[in-house]
Amino acid sequence: MGRVRDYSEIVQRLRALPRREWHLQQAGKIWGYPFFYLRRRMDGHAPTILLTAGIHGEEPGSVEGALRWLESGEWAKWEVNWFVLPCINPYGWERNQRRNAQRRDINRQFRNVSDCPEAELVKRLVKDRRFLFTLDLHEDVDATGYYLYELRQEPPFVGERIVKAVSRVIPINHEKVIDGSQTTGLGLIRRASSVETLKRRRRWPMAYHLFFNCTGHILGSETPIHFPLEQRATAHRAALRTALQAIAGRRR
Ligand SMILES: [Zn+2]
């Protein structure tokens, strides 16, 4: 498949972020593409948020949502540290294809050690880190409206509040079953299922790896792809803003 986007545009936007605030680091090169992550350290005692995007290359609103969040400067309102993976699958993003150069869905390679370089690099980057919560940005090519995954063992949950905030930006998917998963009927898929149930799944998404190693609170934001890019990116930003308000709380 040919290229429909140019990764150097992402790199330019990342390099344009204020350098005193954001440390842009290259973790390696995969399929010829530099793999970037960003850190912002406020204070060693403040909690850290993990924001990830672009694991699926045909979901451009995901990367756009992360970039616009970074460019907005809105992050300065919260006293938290940041760890950001703005585009996990540059090869797929340039070609608008879900999978990487090996034709693998990177988001299914997290259970065991794999030969998928993107998954292994993410595992290495998050190793021994703890996050207050993680937010992974996705898009759904079939969905009629927005929905959210929340994986957490016990209250407090924040999913309802996030979906409500996002509903001011984009319509919500009210189906009872989305992508094979039972929902609350209000655009929320809550996986409070037992650890044993999660462990039975053969192919782990990145969320499971993070849940078992790095955090007790996983969020996954899914925008419907048939809406304008601007609106989808705004929806992801609303999800992140609301998660920060609900979980990180204190504003500067
Ligand atoms: Zn996805």
Tab-separated table of N, CA, C and O and ligand atoms in Angstrom, residues 54-59 62 98 105 107-108 136-141 147 179 221-222, ligand 1:
chain	number	residue	atom	x	y	z
A	54	GLY	N	-2.097	6.061	18.003
A	54	GLY	CA	-1.572	5.604	16.725
A	54	GLY	C	-1.067	4.178	16.678
A	54	GLY	O	-0.257	3.836	15.828
A	55	ILE	N	-1.560	3.305	17.552
A	55	ILE	CA	-1.128	1.904	17.474
A	55	ILE	C	-1.754	1.249	16.241
A	55	ILE	O	-1.196	0.316	15.676
A	56	HIS	N	-2.912	1.756	15.831
A	56	HIS	CA	-3.566	1.321	14.594
A	56	HIS	C	-3.440	2.431	13.552
A	56	HIS	O	-3.936	3.537	13.764
A	57	GLY	N	-2.793	2.106	12.435
A	57	GLY	CA	-2.437	3.144	11.466
A	57	GLY	C	-3.599	3.774	10.725
A	57	GLY	O	-3.472	4.876	10.188
A	58	GLU	N	-4.747	3.090	10.686
A	58	GLU	CA	-5.878	3.649	9.918
A	58	GLU	C	-6.819	4.454	10.816
A	58	GLU	O	-7.983	4.669	10.486
A	59	GLU	N	-6.288	4.922	11.952
A	59	GLU	CA	-7.103	5.691	12.899
A	59	GLU	C	-6.445	7.048	13.139
A	59	GLU	O	-5.954	7.339	14.228
A	62	SER	N	-6.730	9.529	16.158
A	62	SER	CA	-6.041	9.189	17.391
A	62	SER	C	-4.763	10.013	17.535
A	62	SER	O	-4.569	10.737	18.523
A	98	ARG	N	-3.997	-0.584	9.267
A	98	ARG	CA	-4.081	-0.924	10.675
A	98	ARG	C	-2.768	-1.522	11.200
A	98	ARG	O	-2.302	-1.214	12.284
A	105	ASP	N	-1.158	-6.934	13.851
A	105	ASP	CA	-1.868	-5.968	14.682
A	105	ASP	C	-1.035	-5.803	15.959
A	105	ASP	O	-1.005	-6.706	16.805
A	107	ASN	N	-1.486	-4.232	18.508
A	107	ASN	CA	-2.306	-4.255	19.728
A	107	ASN	C	-2.779	-5.657	20.106
A	107	ASN	O	-3.722	-5.806	20.883
A	108	ARG	N	-2.149	-6.674	19.559
A	108	ARG	CA	-2.434	-8.058	19.951
A	108	ARG	C	-1.161	-8.806	20.309
A	108	ARG	O	-1.166	-10.022	20.416
A	136	ASP	N	-5.537	5.392	25.972
A	136	ASP	CA	-5.117	4.992	24.635
A	136	ASP	C	-6.182	5.487	23.650
A	136	ASP	O	-7.372	5.229	23.840
A	137	LEU	N	-5.741	6.207	22.620
A	137	LEU	CA	-6.683	6.799	21.662
A	137	LEU	C	-6.820	5.900	20.431
A	137	LEU	O	-5.831	5.469	19.854
A	138	HIS	N	-8.077	5.645	20.075
A	138	HIS	CA	-8.396	4.796	18.911
A	138	HIS	C	-9.531	5.432	18.121
A	138	HIS	O	-10.161	6.389	18.560
A	139	GLU	N	-9.805	4.792	16.963
A	139	GLU	CA	-10.992	5.153	16.205
A	139	GLU	C	-11.656	3.868	15.759
A	139	GLU	O	-11.004	2.828	15.613
A	140	ASP	N	-12.953	3.950	15.514
A	140	ASP	CA	-13.702	2.788	15.066
A	140	ASP	C	-14.272	3.098	13.679
A	140	ASP	O	-14.958	4.097	13.501
A	141	VAL	N	-13.952	2.229	12.724
A	141	VAL	CA	-14.369	2.494	11.339
A	141	VAL	C	-15.840	2.164	11.110
A	141	VAL	O	-16.435	2.625	10.135
A	147	TYR	N	-17.449	5.789	21.855
A	147	TYR	CA	-17.530	4.961	23.068
A	147	TYR	C	-16.187	4.885	23.765
A	147	TYR	O	-15.157	5.265	23.212
A	179	ASP	N	-18.542	-4.024	19.032
A	179	ASP	CA	-17.346	-4.780	18.707
A	179	ASP	C	-17.258	-6.073	19.542
A	179	ASP	O	-16.198	-6.451	20.025
A	221	SER	N	-10.235	5.417	24.412
A	221	SER	CA	-11.184	6.343	23.802
A	221	SER	C	-11.339	5.983	22.329
A	221	SER	O	-10.358	5.872	21.605
A	222	GLU	N	-12.587	5.816	21.872
A	222	GLU	CA	-12.861	5.356	20.495
A	222	GLU	C	-13.794	6.335	19.787
A	222	GLU	O	-14.977	6.423	20.119
B	1	ZN	ZN	-7.705	0.965	17.196
